[in-house]
PDB file of C-alpha atoms in Angstrom:
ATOM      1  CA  UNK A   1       0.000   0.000   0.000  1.00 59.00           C
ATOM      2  CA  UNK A   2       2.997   2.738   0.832  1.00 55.00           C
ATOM      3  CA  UNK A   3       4.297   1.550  -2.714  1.00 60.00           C
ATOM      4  CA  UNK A   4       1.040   2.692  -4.583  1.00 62.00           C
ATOM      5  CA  UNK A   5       0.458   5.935  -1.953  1.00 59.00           C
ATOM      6  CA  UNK A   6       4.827   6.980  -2.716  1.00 58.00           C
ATOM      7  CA  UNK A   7       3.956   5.985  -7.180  1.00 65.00           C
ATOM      8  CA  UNK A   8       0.734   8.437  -7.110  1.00 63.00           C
ATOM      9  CA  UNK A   9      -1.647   5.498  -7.522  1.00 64.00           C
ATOM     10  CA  UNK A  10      -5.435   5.623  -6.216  1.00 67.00           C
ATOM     11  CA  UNK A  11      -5.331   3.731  -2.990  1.00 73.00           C
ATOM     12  CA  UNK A  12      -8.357   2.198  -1.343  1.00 81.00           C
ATOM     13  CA  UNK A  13     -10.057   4.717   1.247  1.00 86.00           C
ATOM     14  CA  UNK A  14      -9.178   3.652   4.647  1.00 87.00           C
ATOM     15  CA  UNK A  15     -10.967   4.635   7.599  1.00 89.00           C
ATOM     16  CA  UNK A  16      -9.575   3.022  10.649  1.00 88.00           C
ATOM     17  CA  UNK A  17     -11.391   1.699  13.904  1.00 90.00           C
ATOM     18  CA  UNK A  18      -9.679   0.886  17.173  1.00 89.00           C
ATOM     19  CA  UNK A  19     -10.280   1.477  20.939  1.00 89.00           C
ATOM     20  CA  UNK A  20      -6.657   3.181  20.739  1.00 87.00           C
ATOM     21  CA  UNK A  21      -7.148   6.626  19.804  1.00 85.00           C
ATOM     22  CA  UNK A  22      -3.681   7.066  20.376  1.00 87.00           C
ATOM     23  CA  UNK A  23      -2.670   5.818  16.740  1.00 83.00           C
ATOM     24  CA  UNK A  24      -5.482   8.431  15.258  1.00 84.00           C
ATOM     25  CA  UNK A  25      -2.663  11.485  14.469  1.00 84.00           C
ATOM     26  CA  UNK A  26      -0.582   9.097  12.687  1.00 83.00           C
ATOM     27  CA  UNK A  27      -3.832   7.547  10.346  1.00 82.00           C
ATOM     28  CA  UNK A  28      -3.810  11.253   9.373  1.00 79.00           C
ATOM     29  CA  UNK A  29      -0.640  11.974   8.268  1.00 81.00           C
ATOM     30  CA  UNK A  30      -1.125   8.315   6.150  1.00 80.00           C
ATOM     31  CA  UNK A  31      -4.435  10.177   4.533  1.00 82.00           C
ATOM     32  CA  UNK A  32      -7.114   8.137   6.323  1.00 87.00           C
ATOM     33  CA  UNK A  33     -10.806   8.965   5.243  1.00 89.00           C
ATOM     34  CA  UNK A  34     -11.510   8.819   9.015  1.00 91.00           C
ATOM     35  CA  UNK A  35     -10.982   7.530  12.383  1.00 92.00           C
ATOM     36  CA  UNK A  36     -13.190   5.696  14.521  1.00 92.00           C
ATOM     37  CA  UNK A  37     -12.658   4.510  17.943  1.00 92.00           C
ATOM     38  CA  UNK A  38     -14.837   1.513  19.769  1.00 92.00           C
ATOM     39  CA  UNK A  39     -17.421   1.513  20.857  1.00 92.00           C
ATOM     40  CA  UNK A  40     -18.187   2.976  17.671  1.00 92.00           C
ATOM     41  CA  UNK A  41     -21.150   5.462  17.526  1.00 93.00           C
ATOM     42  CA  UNK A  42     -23.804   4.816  14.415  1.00 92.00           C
ATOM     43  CA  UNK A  43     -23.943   8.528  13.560  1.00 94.00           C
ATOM     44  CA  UNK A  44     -19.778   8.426  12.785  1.00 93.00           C
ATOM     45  CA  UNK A  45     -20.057   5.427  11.113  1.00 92.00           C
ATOM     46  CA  UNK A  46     -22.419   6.688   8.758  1.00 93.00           C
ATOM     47  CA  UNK A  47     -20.951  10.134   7.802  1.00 93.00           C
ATOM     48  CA  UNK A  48     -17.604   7.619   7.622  1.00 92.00           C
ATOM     49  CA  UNK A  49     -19.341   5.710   4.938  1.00 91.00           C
ATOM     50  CA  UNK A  50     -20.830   8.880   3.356  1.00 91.00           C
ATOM     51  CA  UNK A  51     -17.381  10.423   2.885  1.00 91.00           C
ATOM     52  CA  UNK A  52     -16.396   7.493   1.434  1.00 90.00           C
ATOM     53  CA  UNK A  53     -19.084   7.197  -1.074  1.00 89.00           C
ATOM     54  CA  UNK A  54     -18.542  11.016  -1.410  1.00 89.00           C
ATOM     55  CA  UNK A  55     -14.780  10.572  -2.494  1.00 88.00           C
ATOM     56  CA  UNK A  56     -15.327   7.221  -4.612  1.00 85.00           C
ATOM     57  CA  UNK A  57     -17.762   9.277  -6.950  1.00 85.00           C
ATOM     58  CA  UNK A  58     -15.016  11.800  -6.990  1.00 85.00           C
ATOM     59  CA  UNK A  59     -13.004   9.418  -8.389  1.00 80.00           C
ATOM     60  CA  UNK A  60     -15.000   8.041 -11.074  1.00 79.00           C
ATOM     61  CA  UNK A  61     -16.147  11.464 -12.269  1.00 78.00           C
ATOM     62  CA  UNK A  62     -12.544  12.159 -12.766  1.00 76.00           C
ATOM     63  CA  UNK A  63     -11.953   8.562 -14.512  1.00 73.00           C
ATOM     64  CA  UNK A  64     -14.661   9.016 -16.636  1.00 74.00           C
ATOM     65  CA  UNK A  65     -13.068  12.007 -18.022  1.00 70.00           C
ATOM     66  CA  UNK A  66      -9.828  10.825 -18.790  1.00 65.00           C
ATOM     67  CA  UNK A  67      -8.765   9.497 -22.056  1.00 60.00           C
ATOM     68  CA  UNK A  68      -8.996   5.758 -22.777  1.00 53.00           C
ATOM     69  CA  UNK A  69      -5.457   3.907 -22.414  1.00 51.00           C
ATOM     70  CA  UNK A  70      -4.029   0.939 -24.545  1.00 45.00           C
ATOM     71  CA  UNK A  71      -4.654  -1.457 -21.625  1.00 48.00           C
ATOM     72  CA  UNK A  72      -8.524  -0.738 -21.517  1.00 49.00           C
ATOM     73  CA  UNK A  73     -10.481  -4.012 -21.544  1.00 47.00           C
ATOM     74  CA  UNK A  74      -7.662  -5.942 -20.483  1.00 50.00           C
ATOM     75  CA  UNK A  75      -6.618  -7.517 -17.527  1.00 48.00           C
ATOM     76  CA  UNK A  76      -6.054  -6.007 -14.614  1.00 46.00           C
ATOM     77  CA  UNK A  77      -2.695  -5.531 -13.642  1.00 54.00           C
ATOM     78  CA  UNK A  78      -1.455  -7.623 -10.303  1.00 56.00           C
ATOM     79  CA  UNK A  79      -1.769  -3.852  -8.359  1.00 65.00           C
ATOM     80  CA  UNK A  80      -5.443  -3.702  -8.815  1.00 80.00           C
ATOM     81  CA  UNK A  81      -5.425  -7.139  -6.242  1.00 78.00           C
ATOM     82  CA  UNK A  82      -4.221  -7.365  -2.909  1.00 78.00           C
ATOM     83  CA  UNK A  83      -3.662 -11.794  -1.841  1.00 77.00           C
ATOM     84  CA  UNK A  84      -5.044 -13.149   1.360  1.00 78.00           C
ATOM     85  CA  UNK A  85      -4.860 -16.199   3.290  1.00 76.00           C
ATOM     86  CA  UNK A  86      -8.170 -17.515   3.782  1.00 74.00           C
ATOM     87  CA  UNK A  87      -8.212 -21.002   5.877  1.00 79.00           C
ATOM     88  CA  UNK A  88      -4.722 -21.513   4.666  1.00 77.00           C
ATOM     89  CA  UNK A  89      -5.257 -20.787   0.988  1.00 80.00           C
ATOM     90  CA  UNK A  90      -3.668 -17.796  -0.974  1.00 80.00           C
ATOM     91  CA  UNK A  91      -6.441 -16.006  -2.912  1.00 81.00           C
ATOM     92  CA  UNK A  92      -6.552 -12.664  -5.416  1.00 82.00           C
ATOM     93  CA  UNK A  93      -8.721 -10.486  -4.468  1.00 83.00           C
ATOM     94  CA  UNK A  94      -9.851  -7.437  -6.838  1.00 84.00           C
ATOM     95  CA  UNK A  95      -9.033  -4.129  -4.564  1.00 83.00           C
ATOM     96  CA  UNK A  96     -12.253  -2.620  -5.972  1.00 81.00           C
ATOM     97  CA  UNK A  97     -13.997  -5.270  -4.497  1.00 81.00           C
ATOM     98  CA  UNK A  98     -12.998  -5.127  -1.202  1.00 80.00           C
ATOM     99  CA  UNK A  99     -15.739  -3.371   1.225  1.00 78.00           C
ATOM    100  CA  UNK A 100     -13.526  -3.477   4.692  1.00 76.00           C
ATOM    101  CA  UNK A 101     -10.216  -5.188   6.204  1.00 74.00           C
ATOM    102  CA  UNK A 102     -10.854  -7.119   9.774  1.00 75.00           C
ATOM    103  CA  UNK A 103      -7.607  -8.013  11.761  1.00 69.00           C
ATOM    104  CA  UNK A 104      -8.387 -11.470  14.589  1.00 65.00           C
ATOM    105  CA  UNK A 105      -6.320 -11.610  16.026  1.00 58.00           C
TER     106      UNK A 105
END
């Protein structure tokens, strides 16, 4: 992710949620969308998820007015996906698919 964020690249939106707000100045200066801490209130959680929808139409408003590129139609390249584990298999994931990142730990 630092690696796309340092080349320019669109990143995914991030909006962090902890029960350390200690770590909250630091999301910042990493351009976080937001920062939530537990128990987390509905009201924040929603204008979270507004400012994200906000931003992501943003985004395609200014995609949709760029010029089409050689590479339209084809496959994406490897960093559009991000690769899991899930229950001890590697899987590619599209980044525009994911929704949200949970850490169990």
């Amino acid at each position: 992710l630092g690696q796309r964020v340092a080349a320019g690249q669109a990143v995914p939106l991030i909006v962090f949620v902890t029960a350390h707000a200690m770590h909250a100045l630091r999301a910042f200066e990493l351009d976080a969308l937001d920062y939530l801490t537990k128990p987390v209130r509905r009201e924040r959680l929603q204008a979270a998820l507004a400012r994200a929808a906000q931003r992501l139409a943003e985004r395609a408003a200014v995609q949709a007015h760029q010029p089409a590129t050689a590479s339209d139609g084809a496959a994406a390249p490897d960093a559009d996906f991000i690769t899991i584990t899930d229950r001890g298999r590697l899987k590619r994931v599209p980044v525009a698919e994911v929704l949200y990142f949970k850490a169990e730990l």
